[in-house]
Structures are given as structure tokens and as C-alpha cells.
Amino acid sequence: MAQSAADRSVDVLIVGAGPTGLGAAKRLHQLKHTNFLVVDAQAEAGGLASTDVTPEGFLFDVGGHVIFSHYLYFDDCINEALPKPDDWYEHERVSYVRSFDQWVPYPYQNNITMLPVEQQVQCIEGMIDAAEVRSRAATKPANFDEWIVRMMGTGLADLFMRPYNFKVWATPTTEMQCEWLGERVAAPSLKLVVSNVLNKKTAGNWGPNATFRFPARDGTGGIWKAVAKTLPQERFQFDTKVEKIDASNKVAHLSDGSKVSYRSMISTMPLDQITEISSELEPLRSTSRELVFSSTHVIGVGIRGVLPPRIGDKCWLYFPEDDCPFYRATVFSNYSPYNCPQADVKLKTMQTADPSLSSKVDTTTERGGPYWSLMLEVSQSKQKPVDEENLIAESIQGLINTGLLQPEDEIVSTYHRKFYHGYPTPSLVRESQLKVLLPELREKYSIWSRGRFGSYRYEVANQDHSFMVGVESVDNILFGANELTLEYPDLVNSRRNTERRL
Ligand SMILES: Cc1cc2nc3c(=O)[nH]c(=O)nc-3n(C[C@H](O)[C@H](O)[C@H](O)COP(=O)(O)OP(=O)(O)OC[C@H]3O[C@@H](n4cnc5c(N)ncnc54)[C@H](O)[C@@H]3O)c2cc1C
């Protein structure tokens, strides 16, 4: 190892201070390792789990971030970082699908009573056919589309699953595999669906105890800034990009001009990018360039006024239809009152939701609140282009079309940011690509490429998973332990993982 050529030498170089990098750092620190460094191109910790603040004081996460933890170790760490009861708000999941001008409670299939009779029949006929197909099927479905039709039938597929999933993934369901769904997703109960329809009943939302908690202050990003604070600050270097990797000699070239040599690297940069910054990794580029991902646009809207009853306690909402560009909307001000400026903050009205009405309101004087906010997500890919310049205007029109905003509502703040890597797509060839890329990087170059885009497995790419993927990569480097989350997604997702790793 050409350590002499480097300015610093560490045992473990962690690239990225998102949840994965922080999980790795946390585990090294717990094991009393001091010779590691975390480098991040951004100014602070959090990665895609960060929070932006608009000039007017509205907070927006990178789309709807809700924690559904599978791991006690993860819970311990975030509880240590935000230990006080008033660090968190606890909410019931209140979620709907916008369909045929109705708010259909999620899960959609259990609540089709809300739909017109023609669509109820379409759904039930499809489910009957699907049950027959399932009873005869000898092979697994070949792609996500076949899986949808087999589990739910063509009615639910056409009304919700196909259009909604295209809006989310920006990839047709026929071009996605279905293994990522795991074995755990059961077909909806035909008996329950028919009985609900005949009795004109809705099954309601998720059922009892379906709750989640959200940080009181600083949004989701506040969690990760607080986790970073529990670690020695001298182990972090922010505002610094890894620009080049001399993979044979294990030396990283940083944007401040310095070089760091390492024994092992845990890289959370996208797998399709790491191969581009190292000449030794050139042979892997043809594979990594074929990895499929979509970009995510986050659009935020801050509104003056009392939260209207039509919004109530809604948390997040799904939009399969084409009357709005977004696939999901989050009533972000319902997660914490501190996600909005307080009522005494005076702001000018930028426009009314329908801009043609703006001349009817005072847009020159700063006036007080209260305020509330909506956060929208729009996906983009080559197969699903987006008119980026007009996206805010189209989104606001979509909010009117779907009944979330009234034309005369006063908008006091808007936000739009594109995240080039948003969703790692479970494409039909993903597993064959990962089988080449991940072992080659680890075995030949001591690079553990891990995390949402480091290891590209969507089914284990939420915050809890990513954090544990980081923890487990350290245990693999130091002890040769199995990386359960990365290797056995079904297992970790089907149980409560209670190891404390003391
Ligand atoms: C739209 C959306 C919705 C989501 N919803 C949820 C949800 O509801 N619940 C949930 O738990 N999770 C959710 N997630 C997932 C969550 O954001 C991820 O689990 C998490 O951020 C992944 O962490 P990571 O560390 O692997 O990667 P990232 O968060 O992407 O962090 C990678 C870090 O590496 C840094 N980096 C990259 N390249 C370099 C380089 N060359 N040099 C230096 N630094 C570099 C980046 O700056 C970044 O900080 C969502 C994500 C998105 C995009």
C-alpha cells in the first residue's frame, strides 16, 4: 500500500455521512475504534434524509420520510440522539388514495366501496380471475406487472397499481422484478372485499396501533444531525468530495487537494458513480451504467390560513391518476407545528393557488399566519420526462384539481429541488448486476459499496435499513460477520431484529 503518498492514513474511510455512513461510524465508535474518517460532499450529515428550510421558514424533507424501524439497535441510537419525550411527536398513520374524486382510505383494495359501482365490479371480477390464476400457477411471476395481476387482478391493477407504480418508479411495471416485494405480501382477501362492498362498509385506515413518530424540530434531517453529534466531531470532514480513487493503492483523492489512504472503504456514493472516479474500476462501468434509478423532485408549498377541515389529520396521500404530476403528497405541517413558521411571523402572499386571482388579494404587505404546508413528490426518468421549469405551477394546479387547495388559497412560500438519485429501481437485471459489482469491489479493492445507492437494494434502503447496512458492513470488515440486511432482506423485514451488538 502506497501510504507514503497520502497525507493521512486511516483503517476505515467512510464516504458519505447519510444514515449508512453514520451507522458505520457509530459501530466503529462503539467498538472503540478511533482510526476512521467520514467524508461528505455536503455541509452537514443526513444525505437524502436531510431537511431544507425555505427563506420564509418552511421545512421540507426529501419527500415523505417516516420511520418504521425493524431494529432495536437503530431505535437505541436515535433515542440516544433525541432522548427527550418532547423531541418527538407521535402520529396515527392517516393515509388515502385519491381516486374518482374520492379519498379512498389506504389500503385501497379494502375500501373499494368508495368507488362507483362499475369500478367495484371491475375490481371484484379481476380478483376472482386472479384467485383462479393463482391456484393454477406453477411458476413465480416473471415481473412486477405479472405479480400485480396475479395478486390483485386486472381491475385493481388498472385503477391503482399500474398507474400509481409508474408515477412512483418512472419505469413500467413490466420492466421491474417482483422479488423485492418478498414473500410477505399477501393477496387481498376476496371475502373481505366483497363483504365490505355488499355491506357498503369501508375497512378504514391501517387499523389499530398504526402509529409513527416524527422529530419535533428540524425535520427528519434533525435526527441525523443529532446522531452525528453523538460521535467525535474530529472524525468528520464535511464540504469535501471524494473526487478520485486510486483503487489499487487504496488512496482517495479529496476535493481539498489532500489524499487519504485506507485499509477498507465503506462507500455510500451511488454505485454507478464510484466506478466512474477510478480508472481501475473501468471494467465495471459497462455493468454499473446499466443500473436503473429514477430522479425525485420535491415540491413544497407554504399556505396562509387555518388548516382546512378537508385536510384534517391526513398524513400522506397517494395519487394514481393523471390530474396532477405528483404521486404522493404529505401534509408536512401535520407532522410538527415547527415544520412551518409560527403564526406571528409576517409574510407576503406570493400568489393565490389560481394565479389569475392574485390581483384580488394583498400581495405587497407582510401579514401574519397561521400557516400550513404540503410536500409533493414527482419522479423522473428517460421513460417519464418532467417539465422541470413549470413543475411548481403544474403541481399547484394539481393541488387544485385534487381538492387539496382552493383557487383562492394564499401561497406564501414555494420550494423545488431535484435529487438526481431518488429511487433505486428493482429492474429485471438488478440482481445479476449486483452479483458482479458488489463482490468484485469488496474482494479485489476492499471497497464495501453500501447504502440506498451504494448497494441499490430498494427493499433495504429505508433509513433503518441503511443505518444497519452501515453497522453490519463494519462487523463484516472486522469480524467477517454476515451482513444480514443486505444478504437476507426478507428475513430482516419479516421480524423485529433485537440484536444490541454489545
Ligand atoms: C423520496 C424519498 C422518500 C423516502 N422515504 C423514506 C421513508 O419514508 N422512510 C425511510 O426510512 N426512508 C425513506 N427514504 C430513504 C432514506 O432517505 C435513505 O434510507 C437514506 O437517506 C439512505 O442513506 P445512505 O447513507 O445510504 O445514502 P444517502 O442518504 O444518499 O447519503 C449518501 C451521502 O454520501 C455523500 N456522497 C456521495 N458521493 C460522495 C462523494 N464522492 N464524496 C463525498 N461524499 C459523497 C452524499 O453527499 C450523501 O450525504 C426516502 C428517500 C427518498 C429519496
XYZ file of C-alpha atoms and ligand atoms in Angstrom:
555
model
C 0.000 0.000 0.000
C 1.499 3.338 -1.083
C 0.752 5.057 2.220
C 3.688 7.405 1.906
C 1.938 9.192 -0.977
C -1.026 10.084 1.249
C -1.430 12.929 3.733
C -3.377 10.757 6.172
C -3.836 7.082 6.724
C -6.977 5.529 8.241
C -8.211 1.999 8.842
C -11.683 2.756 7.507
C -12.623 5.604 5.173
C -16.376 6.175 5.126
C -17.634 8.089 2.092
C -20.916 9.795 2.979
C -22.481 10.940 6.252
C -26.024 9.801 5.418
C -27.704 7.104 7.534
C -25.423 4.339 6.164
C -22.187 6.224 6.813
C -23.413 7.243 10.275
C -24.349 3.622 11.071
C -20.811 2.552 10.156
C -19.263 5.380 12.179
C -21.488 4.635 15.158
C -20.470 0.979 15.181
C -16.750 1.759 14.862
C -17.038 4.243 17.726
C -18.957 1.731 19.846
C -16.126 -0.750 19.270
C -13.670 1.967 20.383
C -12.029 2.354 17.001
C -10.537 5.780 16.541
C -8.765 5.474 13.227
C -11.603 6.201 10.843
C -12.757 9.222 8.862
C -16.155 10.186 7.445
C -16.031 12.443 4.381
C -19.136 14.073 2.889
C -19.572 16.466 -0.011
C -22.412 18.235 1.819
C -22.081 20.744 4.659
C -23.806 18.521 7.218
C -24.900 14.963 7.973
C -28.086 13.368 6.641
C -27.739 12.684 2.912
C -31.151 12.015 1.392
C -32.603 12.028 4.904
C -31.941 15.779 5.259
C -34.279 18.743 5.603
C -34.214 22.081 3.783
C -35.669 25.355 5.071
C -37.164 27.941 2.695
C -36.288 31.645 3.139
C -39.789 32.089 4.617
C -39.131 29.406 7.260
C -40.982 26.324 5.931
C -39.201 22.976 6.383
C -39.237 20.288 3.690
C -37.722 16.789 3.857
C -36.576 14.899 0.748
C -40.146 13.692 0.258
C -42.218 11.858 2.844
C -39.812 10.320 5.381
C -41.454 8.189 8.033
C -39.584 5.766 10.266
C -40.863 2.181 10.517
C -37.959 0.600 12.298
C -37.207 -3.109 12.154
C -34.219 -2.850 14.521
C -33.736 -2.289 18.251
C -30.121 -1.174 17.629
C -31.380 1.600 15.340
C -34.029 2.659 17.874
C -31.400 2.814 20.628
C -29.220 5.085 18.512
C -31.888 7.581 17.549
C -33.282 7.575 21.104
C -29.811 8.366 22.401
C -29.571 11.234 19.896
C -33.036 12.654 20.646
C -33.742 11.375 24.175
C -36.473 13.676 25.496
C -40.171 12.849 25.126
C -40.755 16.307 23.645
C -38.118 15.658 20.966
C -40.818 13.706 19.116
C -44.464 13.817 18.058
C -46.393 10.585 17.758
C -48.983 10.334 14.956
C -51.535 7.896 13.676
C -50.987 6.950 10.056
C -53.862 8.557 8.186
C -53.417 7.811 4.520
C -55.702 7.909 1.485
C -55.669 7.283 -2.252
C -57.253 9.948 -4.485
C -59.459 8.018 -6.891
C -62.590 9.053 -8.808
C -62.689 12.345 -6.853
C -62.857 10.445 -3.551
C -60.406 9.962 -0.690
C -60.282 6.168 -0.531
C -58.656 5.044 2.747
C -55.437 3.055 2.326
C -55.214 0.078 1.711
C -57.200 0.826 -1.447
C -58.428 -2.703 -2.165
C -60.177 -2.992 1.217
C -62.090 0.224 0.624
C -63.376 -0.029 -2.951
C -66.879 0.603 -1.565
C -65.942 4.247 -2.088
C -65.688 3.745 -5.877
C -68.523 3.917 -8.455
C -70.320 0.554 -8.890
C -68.780 -0.053 -12.332
C -65.285 0.111 -10.838
C -66.287 -2.051 -7.849
C -67.390 -4.747 -10.313
C -64.169 -4.315 -12.321
C -62.087 -4.863 -9.166
C -64.076 -7.879 -7.913
C -64.117 -9.628 -11.313
C -60.357 -9.140 -11.543
C -59.825 -10.557 -8.055
C -61.910 -13.665 -8.878
C -59.853 -14.261 -12.045
C -56.641 -13.686 -10.069
C -57.617 -16.274 -7.436
C -58.130 -18.808 -10.241
C -54.810 -17.923 -11.866
C -53.006 -18.257 -8.504
C -54.497 -21.684 -7.859
C -53.209 -22.930 -11.241
C -49.856 -21.102 -11.311
C -46.842 -23.400 -11.351
C -44.185 -20.718 -11.739
C -43.376 -17.453 -9.999
C -44.497 -14.254 -11.745
C -41.867 -13.110 -14.262
C -42.127 -9.405 -13.422
C -43.850 -6.892 -11.156
C -46.759 -6.494 -13.566
C -47.494 -10.234 -13.556
C -47.226 -10.194 -9.767
C -49.793 -7.350 -9.531
C -52.262 -9.087 -11.852
C -51.837 -12.413 -10.068
C -52.227 -10.960 -6.575
C -54.898 -8.322 -7.191
C -56.412 -8.852 -10.623
C -56.649 -6.562 -13.624
C -59.296 -4.259 -12.090
C -57.159 -3.090 -9.153
C -54.124 -3.182 -11.460
C -55.659 -0.720 -13.934
C -57.293 1.562 -11.379
C -54.438 1.827 -8.904
C -51.382 -0.428 -9.016
C -50.157 0.130 -12.589
C -50.684 3.901 -12.860
C -49.531 4.571 -9.305
C -46.385 2.489 -9.615
C -45.468 4.103 -12.939
C -45.814 7.513 -11.301
C -43.529 6.409 -8.427
C -40.874 4.412 -10.257
C -40.958 6.174 -13.643
C -40.459 2.664 -15.034
C -43.206 0.400 -16.414
C -44.153 -2.424 -14.043
C -43.319 -4.927 -16.827
C -39.668 -3.821 -16.573
C -39.398 -4.393 -12.841
C -38.785 -7.622 -10.959
C -41.021 -8.655 -8.074
C -38.570 -10.395 -5.710
C -38.104 -7.089 -3.852
C -41.673 -7.437 -2.550
C -40.605 -10.524 -0.646
C -42.803 -13.394 0.397
C -44.636 -11.369 2.968
C -47.194 -9.514 0.827
C -50.461 -11.437 0.869
C -53.205 -11.205 -1.753
C -56.155 -9.098 -0.553
C -58.984 -11.116 0.935
C -61.726 -11.527 -1.676
C -64.203 -12.384 1.093
C -63.433 -9.164 2.982
C -63.581 -7.020 -0.163
C -66.942 -8.461 -1.303
C -68.417 -8.313 2.180
C -67.350 -4.660 2.567
C -68.891 -3.760 -0.786
C -72.217 -5.545 -0.101
C -72.423 -4.042 3.383
C -71.416 -0.619 1.998
C -68.612 -0.565 4.539
C -65.103 0.829 4.375
C -62.427 -1.024 6.300
C -60.959 2.346 7.290
C -57.287 3.127 7.555
C -54.432 0.898 8.701
C -56.100 -0.494 11.788
C -55.267 -0.072 15.476
C -51.822 0.986 16.691
C -50.598 2.048 13.276
C -48.545 4.952 14.516
C -45.286 6.674 13.699
C -43.192 9.322 15.340
C -41.601 12.382 13.841
C -38.978 14.756 15.249
C -40.462 17.905 16.780
C -37.678 20.152 15.476
C -35.585 20.337 12.302
C -37.464 17.660 10.341
C -36.039 14.256 9.504
C -32.644 15.868 8.980
C -32.679 16.804 12.676
C -32.419 13.113 13.594
C -29.233 12.615 11.610
C -27.584 15.847 12.707
C -28.273 14.732 16.285
C -26.874 11.224 15.629
C -23.705 12.794 14.150
C -23.341 14.897 17.328
C -23.082 11.697 19.423
C -19.812 10.907 17.584
C -16.388 12.568 17.873
C -16.509 15.609 15.582
C -12.876 15.226 14.557
C -13.863 12.034 12.713
C -15.938 14.076 10.194
C -14.847 16.156 7.246
C -17.765 17.965 5.557
C -17.861 20.030 2.362
C -15.321 17.615 0.932
C -15.862 15.360 -2.050
C -14.009 12.169 -2.862
C -13.041 13.053 -6.414
C -10.831 10.157 -7.421
C -9.959 6.750 -6.063
C -6.667 5.011 -6.690
C -8.282 1.647 -6.016
C -5.135 -0.469 -6.404
C -3.152 1.558 -3.893
C -6.201 2.318 -1.729
C -5.853 6.085 -1.801
C -8.757 8.543 -2.028
C -8.182 11.981 -3.553
C -10.299 14.629 -1.858
C -11.622 17.931 -3.220
C -9.434 19.910 -0.752
C -6.394 18.517 -2.583
C -5.422 16.053 0.158
C -5.091 12.290 -0.141
C -6.226 9.694 2.376
C -5.010 6.119 2.339
C -7.259 3.433 3.826
C -7.311 -0.267 4.567
C -11.060 -0.545 3.892
C -13.520 1.885 2.350
C -17.251 1.968 3.085
C -18.654 3.936 0.179
C -22.236 5.196 0.161
C -21.871 7.144 -3.067
C -24.003 5.754 -5.886
C -22.597 2.515 -7.287
C -22.915 3.922 -10.796
C -20.696 6.862 -9.770
C -17.882 5.155 -7.864
C -16.863 3.188 -10.939
C -16.532 6.485 -12.836
C -13.933 8.021 -10.497
C -11.400 5.205 -10.517
C -9.525 4.066 -13.619
C -9.020 0.596 -12.084
C -12.799 0.202 -11.905
C -13.201 0.931 -15.607
C -14.010 -2.763 -16.413
C -17.088 -2.493 -14.127
C -18.503 0.587 -15.843
C -20.465 -1.190 -18.543
C -22.404 -3.011 -15.797
C -22.801 -0.120 -13.367
C -24.001 2.277 -16.086
C -26.921 -0.059 -16.729
C -28.217 0.163 -13.135
C -31.693 1.694 -13.235
C -32.727 4.597 -10.999
C -35.159 7.484 -11.070
C -34.786 11.088 -10.005
C -37.073 12.652 -7.422
C -38.396 16.209 -7.445
C -39.606 17.538 -4.126
C -42.028 20.454 -4.339
C -43.096 22.324 -1.217
C -45.937 24.789 -0.816
C -46.476 27.008 2.248
C -50.020 28.327 2.672
C -51.521 31.046 4.858
C -54.630 30.169 6.839
C -56.111 27.778 9.361
C -55.714 24.129 8.323
C -58.964 23.452 6.443
C -61.278 20.588 7.533
C -60.864 18.971 4.086
C -57.243 18.286 5.112
C -57.877 17.413 8.767
C -55.449 14.835 10.169
C -54.334 13.432 6.814
C -50.654 12.435 6.792
C -49.768 11.245 3.320
C -51.856 10.746 0.200
C -51.362 8.725 -2.995
C -52.292 9.912 -6.494
C -52.563 7.273 -9.251
C -54.477 9.497 -11.700
C -53.115 11.973 -14.235
C -54.808 15.129 -12.946
C -51.635 16.013 -11.011
C -47.911 15.396 -11.610
C -47.178 14.111 -8.084
C -47.562 10.527 -6.867
C -47.596 11.443 -3.201
C -48.446 14.461 -1.089
C -47.573 14.871 2.575
C -49.338 17.333 4.858
C -45.980 18.209 6.345
C -47.327 20.788 8.800
C -49.344 17.974 10.425
C -46.094 16.200 11.428
C -44.855 19.040 13.621
C -46.022 22.634 14.189
C -42.344 23.597 13.840
C -42.347 22.495 10.187
C -43.968 25.898 9.496
C -43.250 29.444 10.662
C -45.236 30.363 13.763
C -48.420 32.427 13.350
C -46.789 35.714 14.443
C -44.281 35.574 11.567
C -45.324 38.080 8.915
C -45.066 37.014 5.268
C -46.186 38.403 1.942
C -48.575 36.420 -0.244
C -46.659 35.299 -3.356
C -49.732 34.289 -5.332
C -53.118 32.687 -4.968
C -53.283 28.979 -5.882
C -55.066 30.033 -9.061
C -52.701 32.828 -10.137
C -55.449 34.637 -12.048
C -56.990 35.527 -8.663
C -53.779 37.050 -7.271
C -54.886 40.590 -8.115
C -57.790 40.152 -5.687
C -55.531 39.737 -2.626
C -52.916 41.949 -0.979
C -49.529 40.691 -2.227
C -47.487 43.666 -1.020
C -47.996 43.770 2.757
C -46.401 41.313 5.164
C -49.140 39.685 7.240
C -49.288 37.039 9.956
C -50.324 33.377 9.870
C -51.281 30.729 10.852
C -49.622 28.619 8.171
C -49.738 25.054 6.904
C -47.798 23.179 4.246
C -47.879 20.468 1.624
C -44.890 18.489 0.311
C -45.136 16.735 -3.065
C -43.001 14.134 -4.830
C -42.617 13.730 -8.596
C -40.436 11.088 -10.236
C -38.484 11.435 -13.460
C -36.657 9.134 -15.847
C -35.978 8.865 -19.582
C -39.263 6.977 -19.820
C -41.112 9.613 -17.807
C -39.879 13.115 -18.623
C -40.808 16.097 -16.465
C -41.271 19.754 -17.450
C -38.877 20.935 -14.756
C -39.355 24.654 -15.388
C -43.108 24.555 -14.935
C -43.227 21.897 -12.252
C -44.167 24.191 -9.362
C -47.039 25.718 -11.382
C -48.229 22.288 -12.589
C -48.073 20.930 -9.057
C -50.119 23.800 -7.638
C -52.705 23.261 -10.399
C -52.653 19.543 -9.454
C -53.382 20.518 -5.832
C -56.456 22.427 -7.013
C -57.538 19.566 -9.310
C -57.343 17.056 -6.459
C -59.139 19.258 -3.939
C -56.162 19.878 -1.646
C -56.091 23.598 -2.403
C -58.868 26.046 -3.192
C -58.182 28.504 -6.062
C -58.193 31.470 -3.655
C -55.721 29.938 -1.119
C -52.786 32.248 -0.413
C -49.359 30.768 -1.106
C -46.567 32.369 0.916
C -43.644 30.055 0.112
C -42.652 27.576 -2.605
C -39.781 25.102 -2.797
C -38.443 22.852 -5.547
C -35.341 20.654 -5.508
C -34.322 17.788 -7.756
C -32.494 14.773 -6.353
C -30.766 13.105 -9.283
C -30.612 9.754 -7.493
C -34.029 9.319 -5.846
C -35.225 5.694 -6.106
C -33.002 2.674 -6.907
C -35.216 0.688 -9.275
C -35.513 -3.100 -8.833
C -35.041 -3.745 -12.562
C -35.228 -7.195 -14.105
C -31.417 -7.389 -14.307
C -30.572 -5.764 -10.978
C -29.548 -8.938 -9.165
C -27.205 -10.062 -11.950
C -25.581 -6.599 -11.905
C -25.171 -6.538 -8.114
C -23.719 -10.063 -8.091
C -20.882 -8.781 -10.276
C -20.335 -5.334 -8.808
C -20.549 -5.714 -5.019
C -18.276 -8.775 -4.544
C -15.698 -7.516 -7.051
C -15.395 -4.163 -5.262
C -15.098 -5.829 -1.868
C -12.820 -8.733 -2.681
C -10.472 -7.061 -5.120
C -10.405 -3.491 -3.814
C -11.593 -3.615 -0.158
C -14.499 -1.308 -1.028
C -17.781 -2.064 0.726
C -20.228 -0.208 -1.513
C -23.281 0.082 0.716
C -26.480 2.051 1.310
C -29.517 3.228 -0.662
C -27.475 3.807 -3.836
C -24.270 2.128 -2.681
C -25.875 -1.306 -2.760
C -29.040 -0.471 -4.741
C -31.479 -2.768 -2.939
C -34.666 -0.735 -2.546
C -36.216 -3.287 -0.180
C -33.499 -2.493 2.365
C -32.967 1.189 1.541
C -35.018 2.999 4.186
C -33.303 4.889 6.994
C -33.367 1.995 9.481
C -32.079 -0.450 6.880
C -29.401 1.925 5.603
C -28.127 2.630 9.103
C -27.924 -1.110 9.831
C -26.284 -1.836 6.464
C -23.544 0.546 7.663
C -23.337 -1.160 11.078
C -23.226 -4.622 9.526
C -20.561 -3.648 6.981
C -18.259 -2.742 9.887
C -18.927 -6.098 11.564
C -18.151 -7.779 8.256
C -14.870 -5.880 7.862
C -13.752 -6.511 11.453
C -15.183 -9.947 12.243
C -16.284 -11.441 8.920
C -19.894 -11.399 10.207
C -22.776 -11.914 7.783
C -24.425 -8.749 6.506
C -27.971 -9.878 7.191
C -29.774 -6.774 5.931
C -28.036 -6.741 2.579
C -27.998 -10.506 2.060
C -31.350 -11.532 3.573
C -33.801 -8.631 3.091
C -36.838 -10.895 3.572
C -35.566 -12.131 6.904
C -34.878 -8.716 8.435
C -38.116 -7.293 7.066
C -40.244 -10.096 8.455
C -39.220 -9.754 12.093
C -38.137 -7.389 14.856
C -34.308 -7.529 14.906
C -33.313 -7.223 18.551
C -29.515 -7.714 18.499
C -27.773 -4.996 20.551
C -24.225 -5.961 19.421
C -22.568 -5.045 22.741
C -38.236 10.460 -1.922
C -37.686 9.617 -0.804
C -38.531 9.170 0.192
C -38.034 8.392 1.235
N -38.887 7.983 2.228
C -38.404 7.297 3.283
C -39.255 6.918 4.365
O -40.441 7.209 4.388
N -38.706 6.221 5.405
C -37.373 5.912 5.450
O -36.931 5.335 6.451
N -36.553 6.232 4.435
C -37.024 6.920 3.359
N -36.185 7.263 2.330
C -34.828 6.706 2.310
C -33.743 7.450 3.073
O -33.594 8.758 2.588
C -32.480 6.619 2.852
O -32.641 5.422 3.567
C -31.206 7.173 3.348
O -31.031 8.525 3.114
C -30.065 6.407 2.678
O -28.884 6.678 3.357
P -27.478 6.466 2.676
O -26.491 6.911 3.686
O -27.378 5.095 2.141
O -27.420 7.404 1.387
P -27.616 8.949 1.234
O -28.612 9.468 2.180
O -27.805 9.171 -0.219
O -26.198 9.561 1.673
C -25.055 9.463 0.871
C -24.104 10.570 1.253
O -22.901 10.401 0.514
C -22.433 11.661 0.120
N -21.588 11.478 -1.071
C -21.946 10.930 -2.256
N -20.894 10.923 -3.105
C -19.863 11.484 -2.444
C -18.517 11.732 -2.771
N -17.997 11.435 -3.968
N -17.725 12.330 -1.840
C -18.215 12.655 -0.614
N -19.481 12.425 -0.244
C -20.293 11.843 -1.144
C -23.690 12.469 -0.165
O -23.428 13.862 -0.050
C -24.634 11.962 0.917
O -24.608 12.769 2.061
C -36.658 8.036 1.263
C -35.810 8.501 0.267
C -36.304 9.280 -0.763
C -35.362 9.777 -1.826
